[in-house]
Amino acid sequence: MASSSRRTFMTRKAIESRLSSSETTDRTELLAHPSMVSATKSCILAKEVGRSLGFPARTIATAQLLVHRVHIFQPSSTASSSDLGAACLLVAAKMEETIKRVRDILAHTYLLFATPVGTEFEPHSVPASVTDKMRHSVLAVEQTVLDAIGFDFRTAHPHLLFVKLAQMARVPQDTTARTGWLILADAFFTTLPVQYPAVVLAAGALCLAWNLDLDVKDTVPCIRKALFAQSQGRRNSRDAWRSLGRMHNGRDADARIPCDRPTALDMATEWWTEFGVATLDVQSFVRQIVDFYVLFFNTSVASAEHMERHQNGLPNKDMSQRIGQWRIKQSEFLNSG
C-alpha cells in the first residue's frame, strides 16, 4: 500500500471493517473490540514510559497514533502490547526529533513491569543483558510500525492549534483551556486521530471543554444532540481544512490558522465552521470521546492490578467522572422537557 494511503483519514465504519468487526449500530462497540483493547494497553504504556522519560506531549501523542495505525493496517501482528508500545515510542521519538537512547526506553519499559507498585526505580540499574534481550523483539516490532505507516514520517499535531483557538476564544486558561488540553490528550487513546485531521480534534476538544463549564440549559444544542443521537452523515472537514492550509507544508501545517479567519470566537455559535470544520464532525468527536470516558473505567480494558500499576499512563479519571456526571445531567434535562 502506498504511503499516501496510510495518511488517509478513515471513517469509523472503515476502521471497523478493517478490524473485521460485524456491522453494528452500537457506537460503543468499537471500544470493546479485542484489537482496540490491546491498542489501549499499548497507549497506556507509551504514555507512562514517555512521561517518565520527559517526552513532550506531541511525541507521546504520535506514539499512540502509531499504535492505532499498526492495529488497523497490520491486524495480524502478534506483537505484545508492551513491545508495541515501546516500539511506537521509539519511532515517535525519531519522528518528532526528541530522540532518546533505545536502552533508556527499554529500561523504563522493563522497570514499569518489574518494579513493585509505588516504589521508585533507577533505569541505570537494569542489566545490559535484560535490555539486549528486549532489544531484539522491540526492533522487530519497529519494522512492523514502519510498514504500517509506509515509512511516512510526516506529522501534524492539534496541540499548537488548540492553544491558538483557546486564545482566540479567550477562555480561562486554568479551567476551560486546561480541560480541553486533557480531553485532547486523551483523544489519542481512541481512533479519533485516525478518523479526523488535527483541526477537528482541536475544535472538538475546545468545544466540549467549553460546554462542560456551562449550566446544563445553556449547552449548545448540536452538542447535546451529539450525546444521544446515533452517528449520521459524514464529513467535509478534511477537504475543507486541506484547502485552507494547502499553502503550508511540513510538520505544523495543521497548526496554522489562515489569515482570513476570525480573530475572536463566539463560543455560543458553531464557530468551528469558520475553520472548515463540519458540525457533524464536531458532534462525532464529542460523541466518541464522551463514550470513551464513560466506558473506559467501567469495562474490562485492563485488570485492576494493571490499572494500579500503570496509573500514570491512564486517561484522566477525574475527567471521566466529570463527563459522566455531565452526560447524566444532559439526559435529565432532556427528559424533564
Short mmCIF file of C-alpha atoms in Angstrom, two decimals:
data_model
loop_
_atom_site.label_atom_id
_atom_site.label_comp_id
_atom_site.label_asym_id
_atom_site.label_seq_id
_atom_site.Cartn_x
_atom_site.Cartn_y
_atom_site.Cartn_z
CA MET A 1 0.00 0.00 0.00
CA ALA A 2 1.36 3.42 -0.89
CA SER A 3 2.46 5.66 1.90
CA SER A 4 -0.15 8.27 1.00
CA SER A 5 -2.90 5.79 1.76
CA ARG A 6 -1.51 5.35 5.27
CA ARG A 7 -2.13 9.03 5.93
CA THR A 8 -5.65 8.98 4.55
CA PHE A 9 -8.22 9.58 7.26
CA MET A 10 -10.63 6.70 7.71
CA THR A 11 -14.27 6.61 8.71
CA ARG A 12 -15.21 4.73 11.82
CA LYS A 13 -17.04 2.22 9.66
CA ALA A 14 -13.91 1.64 7.57
CA ILE A 15 -11.88 1.03 10.73
CA GLU A 16 -14.46 -1.49 11.94
CA SER A 17 -14.32 -3.19 8.56
CA ARG A 18 -10.52 -3.49 8.65
CA LEU A 19 -10.75 -4.96 12.13
CA SER A 20 -13.26 -7.49 10.75
CA SER A 21 -15.92 -6.47 13.22
CA SER A 22 -19.51 -7.12 12.31
CA GLU A 23 -21.89 -4.41 11.13
CA THR A 24 -23.09 -2.64 14.23
CA THR A 25 -25.47 0.10 15.28
CA ASP A 26 -23.92 0.41 18.73
CA ARG A 27 -21.41 3.22 18.55
CA THR A 28 -19.57 2.00 21.66
CA GLU A 29 -18.80 -1.46 20.32
CA LEU A 30 -15.53 -0.45 18.65
CA LEU A 31 -14.11 0.45 22.07
CA ALA A 32 -14.57 -3.14 23.24
CA HIS A 33 -13.06 -4.76 20.16
CA PRO A 34 -10.15 -7.02 21.24
CA SER A 35 -7.74 -5.22 18.95
CA MET A 36 -8.71 -1.84 20.39
CA VAL A 37 -8.41 -3.16 23.95
CA SER A 38 -4.87 -4.29 23.13
CA ALA A 39 -4.17 -0.93 21.48
CA THR A 40 -5.34 0.89 24.61
CA LYS A 41 -2.88 -1.08 26.74
CA SER A 42 -0.06 -0.13 24.38
CA CYS A 43 -1.16 3.51 24.52
CA ILE A 44 -1.10 3.41 28.32
CA LEU A 45 2.44 2.07 28.29
CA ALA A 46 3.58 4.60 25.67
CA LYS A 47 2.20 7.46 27.76
CA GLU A 48 3.68 6.19 31.01
CA VAL A 49 7.13 5.50 29.58
CA GLY A 50 7.01 8.74 27.61
CA ARG A 51 6.21 10.77 30.72
CA SER A 52 8.92 9.07 32.77
CA LEU A 53 11.45 9.91 30.04
CA GLY A 54 10.28 13.51 29.78
CA PHE A 55 8.93 13.34 26.24
CA PRO A 56 6.73 16.27 25.17
CA ALA A 57 3.00 15.78 24.55
CA ARG A 58 3.44 15.64 20.79
CA THR A 59 5.83 12.66 20.98
CA ILE A 60 3.51 10.69 23.25
CA ALA A 61 0.54 11.52 21.01
CA THR A 62 2.44 10.40 17.91
CA ALA A 63 3.36 7.11 19.60
CA GLN A 64 -0.30 6.48 20.47
CA LEU A 65 -1.36 7.31 16.91
CA LEU A 66 1.21 4.80 15.62
CA VAL A 67 -0.23 2.15 17.92
CA HIS A 68 -3.66 2.56 16.33
CA ARG A 69 -2.26 2.55 12.81
CA VAL A 70 -0.46 -0.72 13.47
CA HIS A 71 -3.65 -2.34 14.75
CA ILE A 72 -5.61 -1.05 11.76
CA PHE A 73 -3.11 -1.67 8.96
CA GLN A 74 -1.33 -4.70 10.45
CA PRO A 75 -4.18 -6.54 12.22
CA SER A 76 -2.32 -9.84 12.01
CA SER A 77 0.61 -8.55 14.10
CA THR A 78 1.36 -10.77 17.09
CA ALA A 79 3.40 -8.17 18.97
CA SER A 80 2.74 -7.89 22.69
CA SER A 81 1.20 -4.67 23.95
CA SER A 82 4.42 -3.79 25.78
CA ASP A 83 6.67 -4.39 22.76
CA LEU A 84 4.32 -2.41 20.52
CA GLY A 85 4.11 0.49 22.96
CA ALA A 86 7.90 0.66 23.26
CA ALA A 87 8.44 0.34 19.50
CA CYS A 88 5.91 3.08 18.73
CA LEU A 89 7.53 5.38 21.28
CA LEU A 90 10.92 4.68 19.72
CA VAL A 91 9.65 5.57 16.22
CA ALA A 92 7.74 8.61 17.52
CA ALA A 93 10.87 9.94 19.22
CA LYS A 94 12.67 9.86 15.89
CA MET A 95 9.74 11.40 14.02
CA GLU A 96 9.45 14.28 16.49
CA GLU A 97 13.23 14.73 16.83
CA THR A 98 13.08 14.08 20.58
CA ILE A 99 15.43 11.15 20.38
CA LYS A 100 16.32 9.03 23.42
CA ARG A 101 18.65 6.07 23.60
CA VAL A 102 16.99 2.76 22.82
CA ARG A 103 18.39 1.39 26.07
CA ASP A 104 16.65 4.12 28.08
CA ILE A 105 13.26 3.36 26.52
CA LEU A 106 13.74 -0.38 27.08
CA ALA A 107 14.95 0.08 30.68
CA HIS A 108 11.96 2.23 31.60
CA THR A 109 9.60 -0.25 29.94
CA TYR A 110 11.13 -3.16 31.83
CA LEU A 111 11.01 -1.42 35.21
CA LEU A 112 7.37 -0.48 34.81
CA PHE A 113 6.58 -4.19 34.97
CA ALA A 114 9.38 -5.42 37.23
CA THR A 115 9.30 -2.80 39.99
CA PRO A 116 6.76 -3.12 42.84
CA VAL A 117 3.93 -0.61 42.64
CA GLY A 118 4.65 2.63 44.45
CA THR A 119 8.42 2.29 44.56
CA GLU A 120 10.94 4.44 42.72
CA PHE A 121 13.22 2.83 40.18
CA GLU A 122 16.58 3.56 38.68
CA PRO A 123 16.81 2.80 34.94
CA HIS A 124 20.61 2.62 35.06
CA SER A 125 20.32 -0.36 37.40
CA VAL A 126 18.81 -2.54 34.67
CA PRO A 127 21.44 -5.03 33.45
CA ALA A 128 22.53 -4.74 29.82
CA SER A 129 21.63 -8.39 29.37
CA VAL A 130 17.98 -7.57 30.06
CA THR A 131 17.74 -4.66 27.62
CA ASP A 132 19.71 -6.58 24.97
CA LYS A 133 17.14 -9.36 25.16
CA MET A 134 14.29 -6.86 24.83
CA ARG A 135 16.02 -5.02 22.00
CA HIS A 136 15.63 -7.86 19.53
CA SER A 137 11.84 -8.13 19.89
CA VAL A 138 11.20 -4.38 20.08
CA LEU A 139 13.29 -3.61 16.99
CA ALA A 140 11.41 -6.35 15.13
CA VAL A 141 8.15 -4.66 16.05
CA GLU A 142 9.64 -1.32 14.99
CA GLN A 143 9.80 -2.70 11.46
CA THR A 144 6.10 -3.56 11.70
CA VAL A 145 5.37 0.02 12.76
CA LEU A 146 7.33 1.40 9.81
CA ASP A 147 5.45 -0.89 7.43
CA ALA A 148 2.14 0.23 8.92
CA ILE A 149 2.87 3.91 8.21
CA GLY A 150 4.51 3.24 4.85
CA PHE A 151 7.73 4.90 6.08
CA ASP A 152 5.89 8.24 6.00
CA PHE A 153 7.22 10.34 8.88
CA ARG A 154 5.18 13.50 8.32
CA THR A 155 3.14 14.57 11.30
CA ALA A 156 0.54 17.24 12.02
CA HIS A 157 -0.44 17.92 15.62
CA PRO A 158 -3.54 19.54 17.11
CA HIS A 159 -1.76 20.83 20.21
CA LEU A 160 -0.50 24.20 18.95
CA LEU A 161 -3.72 24.76 17.07
CA PHE A 162 -5.70 24.10 20.24
CA VAL A 163 -3.66 26.70 22.12
CA LYS A 164 -4.32 29.26 19.37
CA LEU A 165 -8.05 28.54 19.34
CA ALA A 166 -8.25 28.81 23.13
CA GLN A 167 -6.51 32.18 22.97
CA MET A 168 -8.91 33.38 20.27
CA ALA A 169 -11.85 32.21 22.36
CA ARG A 170 -10.45 33.98 25.43
CA VAL A 171 -11.42 31.07 27.66
CA PRO A 172 -9.96 30.82 31.19
CA GLN A 173 -6.55 29.17 30.97
CA ASP A 174 -6.72 27.35 34.31
CA THR A 175 -10.19 25.85 33.75
CA THR A 176 -11.63 25.59 30.25
CA ALA A 177 -8.31 25.60 28.39
CA ARG A 178 -6.80 23.05 30.77
CA THR A 179 -9.88 20.83 30.47
CA GLY A 180 -9.69 20.97 26.69
CA TRP A 181 -5.99 20.10 26.77
CA LEU A 182 -6.70 16.99 28.86
CA ILE A 183 -9.51 15.96 26.51
CA LEU A 184 -7.23 16.44 23.51
CA ALA A 185 -4.52 14.29 25.09
CA ASP A 186 -6.96 11.51 25.95
CA ALA A 187 -8.39 11.52 22.42
CA PHE A 188 -5.21 9.73 21.36
CA PHE A 189 -6.31 6.69 23.35
CA THR A 190 -9.03 6.32 20.71
CA THR A 191 -9.07 6.07 16.92
CA LEU A 192 -10.23 9.69 16.61
CA PRO A 193 -6.79 10.87 15.32
CA VAL A 194 -7.08 8.24 12.58
CA GLN A 195 -10.56 9.47 11.67
CA TYR A 196 -10.02 13.23 11.70
CA PRO A 197 -7.35 15.86 10.95
CA ALA A 198 -5.81 17.99 13.67
CA VAL A 199 -8.24 20.88 13.28
CA VAL A 200 -11.24 18.68 14.14
CA LEU A 201 -9.51 17.29 17.23
CA ALA A 202 -8.57 20.77 18.46
CA ALA A 203 -12.00 22.25 17.75
CA GLY A 204 -13.83 19.29 19.27
CA ALA A 205 -11.76 19.35 22.46
CA LEU A 206 -12.27 23.09 22.95
CA CYS A 207 -15.98 22.86 22.18
CA LEU A 208 -16.57 20.05 24.67
CA ALA A 209 -14.47 21.76 27.36
CA TRP A 210 -16.46 24.98 27.00
CA ASN A 211 -19.80 23.19 27.19
CA LEU A 212 -18.72 21.33 30.33
CA ASP A 213 -18.42 24.69 32.10
CA LEU A 214 -21.92 25.84 31.12
CA ASP A 215 -25.15 25.49 33.01
CA VAL A 216 -26.95 22.44 31.63
CA LYS A 217 -29.68 24.50 29.99
CA ASP A 218 -27.08 26.57 28.07
CA THR A 219 -25.40 23.65 26.30
CA VAL A 220 -25.06 24.28 22.57
CA PRO A 221 -27.99 22.31 21.00
CA CYS A 222 -25.87 20.48 18.43
CA ILE A 223 -23.58 19.24 21.21
CA ARG A 224 -26.46 17.98 23.33
CA LYS A 225 -27.83 16.23 20.25
CA ALA A 226 -24.44 14.59 19.67
CA LEU A 227 -24.58 12.87 23.08
CA PHE A 228 -27.74 10.90 22.43
CA ALA A 229 -28.03 10.52 18.66
CA GLN A 230 -26.56 7.70 16.63
CA SER A 231 -23.83 8.52 14.14
CA GLN A 232 -25.24 10.07 11.00
CA GLY A 233 -23.83 11.55 7.87
CA ARG A 234 -20.18 12.07 7.12
CA ARG A 235 -17.96 14.90 6.89
CA ASN A 236 -16.44 17.66 4.84
CA SER A 237 -13.81 18.79 7.34
CA ARG A 238 -10.86 17.00 5.81
CA ASP A 239 -11.14 18.53 2.36
CA ALA A 240 -12.17 21.94 3.70
CA TRP A 241 -9.19 22.20 6.02
CA ARG A 242 -6.86 20.86 3.36
CA SER A 243 -7.93 23.65 1.04
CA LEU A 244 -7.43 26.24 3.80
CA GLY A 245 -3.94 25.03 4.59
CA ARG A 246 -2.78 23.92 1.16
CA MET A 247 -0.14 26.64 1.05
CA HIS A 248 1.52 25.24 4.17
CA ASN A 249 3.70 22.16 4.20
CA GLY A 250 5.72 20.36 6.83
CA ARG A 251 5.33 19.36 10.44
CA ASP A 252 2.95 22.04 11.70
CA ALA A 253 0.76 22.55 8.65
CA ASP A 254 -2.41 21.81 10.60
CA ALA A 255 -1.36 24.19 13.39
CA ARG A 256 -1.59 27.25 11.18
CA ILE A 257 -4.65 29.47 11.16
CA PRO A 258 -5.30 31.09 7.76
CA CYS A 259 -5.04 34.87 7.82
CA ASP A 260 -8.66 35.38 6.72
CA ARG A 261 -10.07 33.50 9.72
CA PRO A 262 -11.76 35.39 12.60
CA THR A 263 -9.56 36.86 15.32
CA ALA A 264 -12.10 36.11 18.08
CA LEU A 265 -14.54 33.27 18.60
CA ASP A 266 -18.16 33.45 19.72
CA MET A 267 -18.33 30.18 21.62
CA ALA A 268 -22.16 30.17 21.70
CA THR A 269 -22.24 29.70 17.91
CA GLU A 270 -20.99 26.97 15.58
CA TRP A 271 -17.68 28.82 15.34
CA TRP A 272 -15.78 25.79 14.04
CA THR A 273 -17.37 26.19 10.60
CA GLU A 274 -15.18 29.29 10.18
CA PHE A 275 -12.23 26.90 10.01
CA GLY A 276 -13.77 24.48 7.53
CA VAL A 277 -14.88 22.01 10.20
CA ALA A 278 -18.24 20.35 9.67
CA THR A 279 -20.70 20.31 12.57
CA LEU A 280 -21.23 16.57 12.04
CA ASP A 281 -17.53 16.05 12.69
CA VAL A 282 -17.57 18.01 15.94
CA GLN A 283 -20.63 16.04 17.01
CA SER A 284 -18.91 12.77 16.17
CA PHE A 285 -15.80 13.79 18.11
CA VAL A 286 -17.86 14.73 21.18
CA ARG A 287 -19.94 11.55 20.95
CA GLN A 288 -16.95 9.25 20.70
CA ILE A 289 -14.78 10.90 23.35
CA VAL A 290 -17.68 11.02 25.81
CA ASP A 291 -18.37 7.33 25.16
CA PHE A 292 -14.70 6.60 25.76
CA TYR A 293 -14.62 8.44 29.09
CA VAL A 294 -17.85 6.86 30.29
CA LEU A 295 -16.81 3.33 29.36
CA PHE A 296 -13.06 3.20 29.99
CA PHE A 297 -13.13 2.85 33.76
CA ASN A 298 -16.27 0.69 33.66
CA THR A 299 -15.11 -2.02 31.27
CA SER A 300 -12.54 -4.81 31.26
CA VAL A 301 -9.93 -2.90 29.24
CA ALA A 302 -7.42 -3.90 31.89
CA SER A 303 -7.37 -5.64 35.23
CA ALA A 304 -7.45 -3.67 38.47
CA GLU A 305 -3.83 -4.65 39.08
CA HIS A 306 -2.82 -3.39 35.64
CA MET A 307 -4.68 -0.12 36.20
CA GLU A 308 -2.96 0.38 39.56
CA ARG A 309 0.49 -0.41 38.22
CA HIS A 310 0.16 1.90 35.21
CA GLN A 311 -1.92 4.69 36.70
CA ASN A 312 0.49 7.33 35.40
CA GLY A 313 -0.34 6.27 31.86
CA LEU A 314 -4.12 6.13 32.19
CA PRO A 315 -6.61 8.61 30.76
CA ASN A 316 -7.71 11.30 33.21
CA LYS A 317 -10.04 9.62 35.72
CA ASP A 318 -11.37 12.88 37.16
CA MET A 319 -12.35 13.94 33.65
CA SER A 320 -14.09 10.62 33.14
CA GLN A 321 -16.18 11.14 36.27
CA ARG A 322 -16.93 14.74 35.40
CA ILE A 323 -18.08 13.92 31.87
CA GLY A 324 -20.16 11.00 33.15
CA GLN A 325 -22.00 13.30 35.56
CA TRP A 326 -22.39 15.95 32.87
CA ARG A 327 -23.93 13.46 30.49
CA ILE A 328 -26.42 12.33 33.14
CA LYS A 329 -27.44 15.94 33.72
CA GLN A 330 -27.95 16.44 29.99
CA SER A 331 -30.17 13.35 29.86
CA GLU A 332 -32.21 14.53 32.85
CA PHE A 333 -32.62 17.96 31.24
CA LEU A 334 -33.95 16.41 28.03
CA ASN A 335 -36.33 14.11 29.89
CA SER A 336 -37.65 16.97 32.01
CA GLY A 337 -38.54 18.90 28.88
#
